[in-house]
Coordinates of C-alpha atoms and ligand atoms in Angstrom, one line a residue:
M343 CA -38.0 -11.3 15.7
K344 CA -34.9 -12.1 13.5
K345 CA -33.3 -9.2 11.8
H346 CA -32.5 -9.2 8.2
N347 CA -29.4 -11.6 7.0
Q348 CA -29.0 -11.8 11.0
N349 CA -27.3 -15.3 10.7
E350 CA -25.0 -14.3 8.2
I351 CA -23.6 -11.0 9.6
E352 CA -23.5 -12.4 13.1
R353 CA -21.0 -15.1 12.0
R354 CA -18.7 -12.7 10.0
R355 CA -15.3 -11.4 11.2
T356 CA -13.6 -8.9 8.9
F357 CA -10.2 -7.8 10.2
G358 CA -6.6 -6.7 9.5
I359 CA -3.1 -7.5 10.9
I360 CA -1.1 -4.7 12.5
S361 CA 2.5 -5.1 13.0
H362 CA 6.2 -3.8 12.1
P363 CA 8.0 -6.0 9.2
D364 CA 9.4 -9.1 10.7
A365 CA 7.0 -9.2 13.6
G366 CA 5.4 -12.5 12.0
K367 CA 2.5 -11.3 10.3
T368 CA 3.0 -13.4 7.4
T369 CA 3.6 -16.4 9.7
L370 CA 0.5 -15.6 11.6
T371 CA -1.5 -15.2 8.5
E372 CA -0.3 -18.7 7.2
K373 CA -1.2 -20.7 10.3
L374 CA -4.5 -18.8 10.5
L375 CA -5.4 -20.0 6.9
L376 CA -4.1 -23.5 7.8
F377 CA -6.7 -23.6 10.5
G378 CA -9.5 -22.5 8.2
G379 CA -8.3 -25.2 5.7
A380 CA -7.2 -22.5 3.1
I381 CA -4.2 -24.7 2.2
Q382 CA -3.3 -23.3 -1.1
M383 CA -3.7 -19.9 0.0
A384 CA -1.5 -20.4 3.1
G385 CA 1.1 -21.7 0.4
A386 CA 0.7 -18.7 -1.8
I387 CA 1.2 -16.2 1.3
K388 CA 4.1 -17.8 2.1
A389 CA 5.7 -18.0 -1.2
R390 CA 5.0 -14.2 -2.0
K391 CA 6.9 -13.4 1.4
A392 CA 9.9 -15.3 0.0
S393 CA 9.8 -13.7 -3.6
R394 CA 9.9 -10.3 -1.6
H395 CA 12.7 -10.9 0.2
A396 CA 14.7 -12.0 -2.8
T397 CA 14.1 -8.5 -4.7
S398 CA 13.7 -5.2 -3.5
D399 CA 12.5 -3.3 -6.4
W400 CA 9.1 -2.1 -7.5
M401 CA 8.9 -4.4 -10.4
A402 CA 8.7 -7.5 -8.1
V403 CA 5.6 -5.6 -6.5
E404 CA 4.3 -5.0 -9.8
Q405 CA 4.9 -8.7 -11.0
E406 CA 3.1 -9.8 -7.5
R407 CA -0.2 -8.1 -8.6
G408 CA -1.8 -11.1 -9.7
I409 CA -1.3 -12.6 -6.4
S410 CA -1.7 -9.5 -4.3
V411 CA -5.2 -9.2 -5.7
T412 CA -6.2 -12.6 -4.2
S413 CA -4.4 -11.9 -1.1
S414 CA -5.8 -8.6 -0.7
V415 CA -8.8 -10.4 1.1
M416 CA -8.1 -13.6 2.4
K417 CA -11.4 -15.5 3.3
F418 CA -11.6 -18.7 5.3
N419 CA -13.9 -20.5 7.8
Y420 CA -13.1 -21.2 11.2
R421 CA -15.9 -23.2 13.2
D422 CA -19.1 -21.5 12.2
F423 CA -17.5 -18.2 11.4
E424 CA -16.8 -16.7 8.2
I425 CA -13.6 -14.8 8.3
N426 CA -12.2 -11.9 6.2
L427 CA -8.8 -11.2 6.9
L428 CA -7.7 -8.0 4.8
D429 CA -4.1 -7.6 3.8
T430 CA -2.2 -4.8 5.5
P431 CA 0.9 -4.6 2.9
G432 CA 3.9 -3.7 5.3
H433 CA 7.4 -4.1 3.8
Q434 CA 8.5 -2.2 0.7
D435 CA 4.8 -2.0 -0.2
F436 CA 3.7 -0.1 3.0
S437 CA 1.6 2.6 1.8
E438 CA -1.5 4.4 2.6
D439 CA -3.5 1.6 1.5
T440 CA -2.3 -0.1 4.5
Y441 CA -3.8 2.6 6.6
R442 CA -7.0 2.7 4.5
V443 CA -7.5 -1.0 4.8
L444 CA -8.1 -0.3 8.4
T445 CA -11.1 1.7 7.7
A446 CA -12.9 -1.3 6.4
V447 CA -12.3 -3.6 9.2
D448 CA -14.2 -4.4 12.3
S449 CA -11.4 -5.2 14.3
A450 CA -7.6 -5.8 14.2
V451 CA -5.0 -8.2 15.5
M452 CA -1.4 -6.7 16.6
V453 CA 1.4 -8.6 16.2
I454 CA 4.4 -7.8 18.4
D455 CA 8.0 -9.4 18.4
S456 CA 8.7 -10.1 22.1
A457 CA 12.2 -9.2 21.5
K458 CA 11.4 -5.5 20.2
G459 CA 8.2 -4.7 21.8
V460 CA 6.2 -1.6 20.0
E461 CA 8.1 -0.7 16.7
T462 CA 7.1 2.3 14.5
Q463 CA 4.8 0.8 11.9
T464 CA 2.6 -0.6 14.6
R465 CA 2.6 2.7 16.4
K466 CA 1.3 4.3 13.0
L467 CA -1.3 1.7 12.4
M468 CA -2.6 1.8 16.0
E469 CA -3.0 5.7 15.5
V470 CA -5.4 4.8 12.3
C471 CA -7.3 2.1 14.6
R472 CA -8.1 4.7 17.2
M473 CA -9.7 7.1 14.6
R474 CA -12.8 4.6 15.0
N475 CA -11.8 3.1 18.2
T476 CA -11.3 -0.3 16.5
P477 CA -11.1 -3.3 19.0
I478 CA -7.9 -4.7 18.7
I479 CA -6.4 -8.4 20.0
T480 CA -2.6 -8.7 20.7
F481 CA -0.6 -11.6 19.9
I482 CA 3.1 -11.4 21.4
N483 CA 5.1 -13.6 19.2
K484 CA 8.4 -15.3 19.2
L485 CA 8.3 -16.7 22.6
D486 CA 10.4 -19.4 21.7
R487 CA 13.6 -17.0 21.5
E488 CA 15.0 -14.9 24.3
G489 CA 13.0 -11.7 24.6
R490 CA 11.7 -8.8 26.9
E491 CA 10.1 -9.7 30.1
P492 CA 6.2 -10.1 29.7
L493 CA 5.2 -7.6 32.2
D494 CA 7.9 -5.1 30.5
L495 CA 6.3 -5.7 27.2
L496 CA 2.7 -5.0 28.5
A497 CA 4.2 -1.8 30.1
D498 CA 5.5 -0.8 26.8
I499 CA 2.1 -1.5 25.0
E500 CA 0.1 0.3 27.6
E501 CA 2.8 3.4 27.4
T502 CA 3.7 3.8 23.7
L503 CA 0.3 3.0 22.3
Q504 CA -2.1 4.2 25.4
I505 CA -4.0 1.3 25.6
E506 CA -4.9 -1.0 28.6
C507 CA -3.5 -4.6 28.4
A508 CA -5.6 -7.5 29.7
P509 CA -3.6 -10.7 29.5
L510 CA -5.8 -13.7 28.5
S511 CA -2.6 -16.0 28.7
W512 CA 0.6 -16.0 30.4
P513 CA 4.1 -17.6 29.1
I514 CA 6.0 -19.9 31.3
G515 CA 9.6 -19.0 30.7
M516 CA 10.9 -18.0 27.1
G517 CA 13.5 -19.1 24.7
K518 CA 15.3 -22.4 25.8
R519 CA 13.2 -22.6 28.9
F520 CA 9.6 -21.7 27.1
K521 CA 7.5 -24.3 28.3
G522 CA 4.2 -23.1 26.9
T523 CA 1.5 -20.6 28.4
Y524 CA -1.4 -20.8 31.0
N525 CA -4.6 -19.7 29.8
L526 CA -5.9 -17.4 32.8
Y527 CA -9.3 -17.3 31.2
K528 CA -10.1 -21.1 30.6
K529 CA -7.6 -22.1 33.3
E530 CA -5.9 -24.4 30.9
L531 CA -2.1 -25.0 30.7
N532 CA -0.8 -25.3 27.1
L533 CA 2.5 -27.2 26.6
F534 CA 5.0 -26.3 24.1
T535 CA 7.0 -28.8 22.4
P536 CA 9.8 -27.0 20.1
G537 CA 9.6 -27.9 16.3
E538 CA 6.2 -29.6 16.7
E539 CA 3.3 -28.0 14.9
R540 CA 0.4 -28.7 17.1
L541 CA -3.2 -28.6 16.6
G542 CA -4.9 -28.7 19.8
R543 CA -2.6 -31.3 21.5
G544 CA -0.6 -30.5 24.7
V545 CA -3.4 -29.1 26.3
V546 CA -4.0 -29.7 30.0
T547 CA -6.7 -28.4 32.1
I548 CA -5.5 -27.2 35.6
H549 CA -8.1 -25.1 37.7
D550 CA -6.1 -25.1 40.5
L551 CA -2.4 -23.7 40.3
N552 CA -1.6 -25.9 43.8
D553 CA -2.4 -29.2 41.7
P554 CA 0.9 -30.8 42.0
R555 CA 0.6 -32.1 38.4
L556 CA 1.8 -28.4 37.5
D557 CA 5.1 -29.7 39.3
E558 CA 5.4 -32.8 37.5
L559 CA 4.9 -30.9 34.3
L560 CA 7.0 -27.6 34.8
G561 CA 9.6 -28.9 37.4
D562 CA 10.9 -25.8 39.2
Q563 CA 9.0 -23.5 36.5
A564 CA 5.8 -24.3 38.3
D565 CA 6.6 -22.1 41.2
E566 CA 7.6 -19.3 38.9
L567 CA 4.2 -19.5 37.0
R568 CA 2.4 -19.6 40.5
A569 CA 4.4 -16.5 41.7
D570 CA 3.6 -15.0 38.3
I571 CA 0.0 -15.6 38.2
E572 CA -0.2 -14.1 41.9
L573 CA 1.6 -10.9 40.8
L574 CA -0.5 -10.5 37.8
E575 CA -3.8 -10.8 39.9
G576 CA -2.8 -7.5 41.6
A577 CA -1.3 -6.1 38.7
A578 CA -3.0 -6.6 35.6
N579 CA -6.4 -5.7 34.6
P580 CA -9.1 -8.3 34.2
F581 CA -10.6 -8.6 30.7
E582 CA -13.8 -6.4 30.1
L583 CA -15.3 -7.3 27.0
E584 CA -16.9 -3.8 26.8
E585 CA -13.8 -1.9 27.1
Y586 CA -12.2 -3.9 24.2
L587 CA -15.2 -3.4 21.9
K588 CA -14.5 0.3 22.8
G589 CA -11.0 0.1 22.0
N590 CA -10.0 0.8 25.5
Q591 CA -8.5 -2.7 26.2
T592 CA -6.6 -4.7 24.4
P593 CA -6.5 -8.7 25.3
V594 CA -3.1 -10.0 25.1
F595 CA -1.7 -13.7 24.1
F596 CA 1.4 -15.0 24.1
G597 CA 2.8 -17.7 21.6
S598 CA 5.3 -18.7 18.5
A599 CA 3.6 -18.2 15.4
V600 CA 6.3 -20.4 13.6
N601 CA 5.6 -23.1 15.7
N602 CA 1.9 -22.5 15.5
F603 CA 1.9 -22.4 19.3
G604 CA -0.8 -20.3 20.9
V605 CA -2.3 -19.3 17.5
R606 CA -5.6 -21.4 18.0
E607 CA -6.1 -19.9 21.3
M608 CA -5.8 -16.6 20.0
L609 CA -8.3 -17.6 17.0
N610 CA -10.7 -19.1 19.3
A611 CA -10.8 -16.1 21.5
F612 CA -11.0 -13.8 18.4
V613 CA -14.1 -15.3 16.8
E614 CA -15.9 -15.3 20.1
I615 CA -15.1 -11.8 21.2
A616 CA -14.3 -9.6 17.9
P617 CA -17.2 -7.9 16.6
A618 CA -19.4 -8.7 13.7
P619 CA -20.1 -6.1 11.2
G620 CA -21.6 -3.1 13.0
P621 CA -23.3 0.2 11.7
R622 CA -21.2 2.9 9.6
A623 CA -21.5 6.4 9.4
T624 CA -22.5 8.2 6.2
E625 CA -22.8 12.0 5.6
T626 CA -26.7 11.8 6.4
R627 CA -27.2 9.0 8.8
E628 CA -26.0 5.7 10.3
V629 CA -26.4 2.8 8.2
S630 CA -27.4 -0.6 10.1
P631 CA -25.8 -4.0 8.6
Y632 CA -29.4 -5.3 9.1
E633 CA -31.0 -3.2 6.7
D634 CA -32.2 -4.9 3.6
Q635 CA -30.9 -2.0 1.4
F636 CA -27.4 -2.8 -0.3
S637 CA -24.7 -0.4 0.5
G638 CA -20.9 -0.4 0.5
F639 CA -17.6 1.9 -0.1
V640 CA -14.6 1.5 -1.9
F641 CA -11.6 1.6 0.4
K642 CA -8.7 0.6 -2.1
I643 CA -8.2 0.2 -5.8
Q644 CA -5.5 -2.1 -7.4
A645 CA -4.4 -0.9 -10.8
N646 CA -4.0 -2.4 -14.1
M647 CA -3.0 -6.2 -13.8
D648 CA -2.8 -6.2 -17.4
P649 CA -1.3 -2.6 -18.5
A650 CA -2.7 -3.0 -22.0
H651 CA -6.3 -3.0 -20.8
R652 CA -5.8 -0.4 -17.9
D653 CA -8.3 -2.4 -15.7
R654 CA -8.7 -1.6 -12.1
I655 CA -10.4 -3.6 -9.3
A656 CA -12.0 -1.5 -7.0
F657 CA -12.4 -3.1 -3.6
L658 CA -15.6 -2.6 -2.0
R659 CA -16.7 -3.6 1.6
V660 CA -20.5 -4.5 2.0
C661 CA -22.0 -2.4 4.8
S662 CA -25.6 -3.4 4.5
G663 CA -28.0 -5.8 2.6
K664 CA -27.1 -8.5 0.5
F665 CA -25.1 -8.5 -2.7
T666 CA -25.7 -10.9 -5.9
R667 CA -24.0 -11.2 -8.9
G668 CA -25.4 -9.1 -11.8
M669 CA -27.1 -6.8 -9.1
K670 CA -27.7 -3.0 -10.3
V671 CA -26.4 -0.7 -8.2
R672 CA -25.9 3.2 -7.9
H673 CA -22.5 4.7 -8.4
H674 CA -23.6 7.9 -6.3
R675 CA -20.6 10.3 -6.8
I676 CA -21.2 10.2 -10.7
G677 CA -24.8 9.6 -10.4
K678 CA -25.2 6.6 -12.4
D679 CA -26.5 3.0 -12.4
V680 CA -24.1 0.3 -12.9
N681 CA -24.6 -3.3 -13.6
L682 CA -22.2 -5.5 -11.4
S683 CA -22.2 -8.6 -13.5
N684 CA -18.3 -8.8 -13.5
A685 CA -17.8 -8.4 -9.6
T686 CA -15.0 -10.6 -8.1
I687 CA -16.8 -11.9 -5.0
F688 CA -14.1 -13.0 -2.6
M689 CA -15.0 -16.5 -1.0
A690 CA -13.8 -19.1 1.3
Q691 CA -12.2 -22.3 -0.2
D692 CA -14.9 -24.7 0.7
R693 CA -17.8 -22.5 -0.9
A694 CA -16.9 -22.7 -4.7
N695 CA -20.2 -21.5 -6.2
V696 CA -21.0 -18.5 -3.9
E697 CA -22.9 -15.6 -5.7
E698 CA -23.5 -13.4 -2.9
A699 CA -21.9 -11.5 -0.4
Y700 CA -23.2 -9.8 2.9
P701 CA -22.1 -7.0 5.3
G702 CA -18.2 -7.5 6.1
D703 CA -17.8 -9.1 2.8
I704 CA -15.5 -7.7 0.2
I705 CA -16.2 -7.6 -3.5
G706 CA -13.9 -6.6 -6.5
I707 CA -15.4 -4.2 -8.9
H708 CA -13.6 -4.0 -12.4
N709 CA -13.6 -0.5 -14.0
H710 CA -11.4 1.5 -16.1
G711 CA -10.8 4.3 -13.7
T712 CA -14.1 5.5 -13.1
I713 CA -14.1 4.5 -9.6
K714 CA -12.0 6.4 -6.7
V715 CA -11.6 5.6 -3.3
G716 CA -14.3 6.7 -1.0
D717 CA -17.1 6.0 -3.5
T718 CA -20.2 4.7 -2.1
F719 CA -22.5 2.2 -4.0
S720 CA -26.1 1.4 -3.1
D721 CA -29.6 0.6 -4.1
K722 CA -30.9 3.7 -4.7
E723 CA -31.0 6.3 -1.6
P724 CA -28.2 8.5 -2.0
L725 CA -25.5 7.8 0.6
K726 CA -22.0 8.7 1.3
F727 CA -19.9 6.9 3.8
T728 CA -17.3 8.8 5.6
G729 CA -14.3 7.7 7.5
I730 CA -12.3 6.4 4.4
P731 CA -10.0 9.5 4.3
S732 CA -6.7 10.6 2.7
F733 CA -3.9 10.3 5.2
A734 CA -1.0 13.0 5.5
P735 CA 1.8 11.9 3.4
E736 CA 5.2 11.2 5.1
H737 CA 7.6 11.4 2.1
F738 CA 7.8 14.0 -0.5
R739 CA 9.3 14.4 -3.9
R740 CA 9.2 16.9 -6.8
V741 CA 8.3 15.8 -10.2
R742 CA 10.5 16.8 -13.3
L743 CA 9.0 16.3 -16.5
K744 CA 11.6 15.5 -19.0
N745 CA 9.4 16.4 -22.3
P746 CA 7.7 19.8 -21.5
L747 CA 5.1 19.1 -24.3
K748 CA 3.7 16.3 -22.0
A749 CA 2.4 18.8 -19.5
K750 CA -1.4 17.9 -20.0
Q751 CA -0.8 14.1 -20.1
L752 CA 1.3 14.5 -16.7
Q753 CA -1.5 16.4 -15.1
K754 CA -4.2 13.8 -16.3
G755 CA -1.9 10.7 -15.1
L756 CA -1.2 12.6 -11.8
L757 CA -5.0 13.3 -11.3
Q758 CA -5.8 9.7 -12.0
L759 CA -3.4 8.0 -9.9
S760 CA -4.1 10.4 -6.9
E761 CA -7.9 9.3 -7.3
E762 CA -6.7 5.6 -7.3
G763 CA -5.1 6.8 -3.7
A764 CA -1.6 5.4 -5.5
V765 CA -0.1 8.7 -4.7
Q766 CA -1.1 12.3 -3.6
V767 CA -0.4 15.3 -5.6
F768 CA 0.0 18.8 -4.5
R769 CA 0.6 21.9 -6.5
S770 CA 2.6 24.8 -4.7
L771 CA 0.3 28.1 -4.5
F772 CA 3.1 29.7 -6.4
G773 CA 5.1 28.1 -9.3
S774 CA 3.6 25.1 -11.2
D775 CA 5.5 22.2 -9.8
F776 CA 3.8 19.0 -8.9
I777 CA 4.7 17.7 -5.6
L778 CA 4.2 14.2 -4.9
G779 CA 3.3 12.9 -1.4
A780 CA 3.1 9.2 -0.1
V781 CA 3.2 7.2 2.9
G782 CA 5.8 4.7 1.5
V783 CA 8.7 5.5 -0.6
L784 CA 7.9 2.7 -3.0
Q785 CA 5.2 4.6 -4.3
F786 CA 7.3 7.2 -6.1
D787 CA 8.9 4.6 -8.4
V788 CA 5.5 2.9 -8.9
T789 CA 4.1 6.3 -10.2
M790 CA 7.0 7.3 -12.5
A791 CA 6.6 3.9 -13.9
R792 CA 2.9 3.8 -14.4
L793 CA 3.1 7.3 -15.8
K794 CA 5.4 6.3 -18.6
D795 CA 3.6 3.0 -19.0
E796 CA -0.1 4.2 -19.1
Y797 CA 0.4 7.8 -20.0
G798 CA 3.4 8.1 -22.1
V799 CA 5.0 10.6 -19.7
D800 CA 8.7 10.4 -19.1
A801 CA 9.3 12.0 -15.8
V802 CA 11.7 12.1 -13.0
Y803 CA 11.3 12.7 -9.4
E804 CA 13.9 14.7 -7.0
G805 CA 14.2 15.5 -3.4
V806 CA 12.3 18.3 -1.7
D807 CA 12.6 19.6 1.8
Y808 CA 9.5 18.6 3.3
A809 CA 8.9 15.9 6.1
T810 CA 5.4 16.2 6.9
A811 CA 1.9 17.6 5.7
R812 CA -1.3 18.9 7.1
W813 CA -4.7 19.9 5.7
V814 CA -5.8 23.4 7.0
A815 CA -8.9 24.4 7.9
C816 CA -10.5 27.6 9.6
E817 CA -13.9 29.0 10.5
D818 CA -12.5 32.3 10.3
R819 CA -12.0 33.5 6.6
K820 CA -10.0 36.5 7.4
K821 CA -7.7 34.6 9.8
L822 CA -7.2 32.1 7.0
E823 CA -6.3 34.7 4.3
E824 CA -4.1 36.0 6.5
F825 CA -2.3 32.8 7.2
E826 CA -2.2 32.0 3.5
K827 CA -0.3 35.3 2.7
R828 CA 2.2 34.5 5.5
N829 CA 2.8 31.2 4.7
Q830 CA 2.6 30.9 0.9
T831 CA 6.2 29.2 0.3
N832 CA 4.9 26.4 2.4
L833 CA 1.3 26.1 1.1
A834 CA -0.1 23.9 -2.0
W835 CA -3.2 22.9 -3.0
D836 CA -4.2 18.7 -3.4
S837 CA -5.9 17.2 -6.1
E838 CA -9.4 18.1 -4.5
E839 CA -8.3 21.8 -4.2
N840 CA -7.8 21.8 -0.6
L841 CA -5.4 23.7 1.1
T842 CA -2.5 21.9 2.6
Y843 CA 0.6 23.1 4.8
L844 CA 3.8 21.3 3.9
A845 CA 6.5 21.7 6.7
S846 CA 10.1 20.7 6.7
S847 CA 9.9 19.2 10.1
E848 CA 7.4 17.9 12.6
W849 CA 9.0 20.6 15.0
R850 CA 8.3 23.2 12.3
L851 CA 4.7 22.0 12.0
N852 CA 4.2 22.4 15.6
Y853 CA 5.8 25.5 16.1
V854 CA 3.4 27.0 13.2
A855 CA 0.5 25.5 14.7
E856 CA 1.4 27.4 17.9
Q857 CA 1.6 30.5 16.4
W858 CA -1.9 30.2 14.4
P859 CA -4.3 29.2 17.1
G860 CA -7.9 28.7 15.6
V861 CA -6.2 27.2 12.5
E862 CA -6.7 23.6 12.5
F863 CA -4.0 21.3 11.2
L864 CA -5.4 18.0 9.9
K865 CA -3.9 14.5 9.7
T866 CA -6.6 13.2 7.4
R867 CA -9.3 14.5 4.9
E868 CA -12.4 13.1 3.8
H869 CA -12.8 12.5 -0.1
A870 CA -15.1 14.8 -1.9
Ligands
GDP988 P1 6.4 -10.4 8.5 O1 7.1 -9.4 8.0 O2 5.5 -9.8 9.7 O3 5.3 -10.8 7.9 O4 7.1 -11.5 9.5 P2 7.4 -13.1 9.2 O5 5.9 -13.6 9.1 O6 7.5 -13.1 7.7 O7 8.4 -13.6 9.9 C1 9.7 -12.7 10.0 C2 10.7 -13.9 10.6 O8 10.4 -14.2 11.7 C3 10.7 -15.0 9.7 O9 11.9 -15.4 9.4 C4 10.0 -16.1 10.4 O10 10.3 -17.3 10.4 C5 10.3 -15.7 11.9 N1 9.1 -15.8 13.0 C6 8.0 -15.8 12.8 N2 7.3 -16.3 14.0 C7 8.3 -16.6 14.7 C8 8.4 -17.2 16.0 O11 7.4 -17.5 16.5 N3 9.5 -17.6 16.6 C9 10.9 -17.6 15.8 N4 11.9 -17.7 16.5 N5 10.8 -16.6 14.8 C10 9.7 -16.5 13.9

């Protein structure tokens, strides 16, 4: 028997791209959108990137908010699949949102610059993928330039990210000698012609590597390829779908995004092997996407497009059932039914009149600050999805109020901004200072500007000697009290009254953790 909404669910792929700035995420995104026929959107993504490079202040980010709502979810069709690509902001706008978006995807594509290997932001984002064992496909980019040896890159990924690599394609030379890739899976040769944006041309099927056509096409590089493949057969892991789906193994492709080379090859594998929307955990039970009851959670809030209206859009991922415009749903945290007539349903270019959304899809709910990150909406059953946490901040600042009479507004503003997930707010156990914590430093400027615009609060921030934070938990009450007493100067409450340890360095944190066995130091915390 067919499951509820089976066809719609099984053809959906919801994913994000993880990479370090400049590895080629924007370029790859643009090519993917072009394959999906989303030509206008591809243009907008490119333009957005260009303007971002021209300015470095947060104003540019503010001004881009109009674009960034549409590009937060890029929906396109490819073959029979309906693909949702969720934006993972990566340059100045790298923030906690970047991490949290990854809680709403079913899989990820990792882009690596072949000259650089694994870089810091990729490492951090990979850690987030690990939390849910998100399956990852790797695209090693910029093969048209001199880079590191392919085997060396695989070793780097395996060692730095602790994930097994299974190459599905193999590069033939690089830089000036880059001739293309050999698809190990389909046994096809993909020939590269520099400067030519290709759409499936240049593919030669060669099942037997001893085929003399290989020598005709590749010259002396044919033997190099043969030697490489022989070496690989002994050294590399064979691809195993199950291991990929469990997040233990990453299939690897090589290519050049800017030349649109290797992109279709990867996209074809992606739609075939990447998982469709799966079940999701809640506090009470697991929710299957095939249930007919509607449910979803909010993973991101985008603030006021128009400051005068204080409008916000909450991005909700549909987890089960079907969403239709105007549907009445229950907002569980506040215990209210709301009518979602004014929701934005993100849709693919060629399906302009869609009025419904299925598991894996994202809808935008307009609100005036009533929705928090982590909120669950459903038909009736009280559910609370888990796994949409706050992430320990990596940068800290102290807030200084210019006008002390505005203390109340400051508090209110900071609380709301923290509920939106824009910034985290801590209060030391003694003293009344607010400490801000963020994953990207731009958030501090955005916070100050928004405090002024939306709450009429004139504040500035100053440096503070913290470098890392952990939420503290301990089963043993006595021990926790003792810990609190001894570490007062480093302890703070977050906006939901959770005890947090702020450390001046990673080293210091590890030291304290060693001194206090039985006390847990947590990198994430679920929302109340
Ligand atoms: P992002 O910061 O990860 O979004 O990276 P972009 O897509 O903006 O790419 C960063 C730079 O690398 C840009 O100048 C691109 O034109 C360039 N780039 C992207 N893909 C390739 C490629 O395959 N080969 C070469 N040589 N450059 C590339």
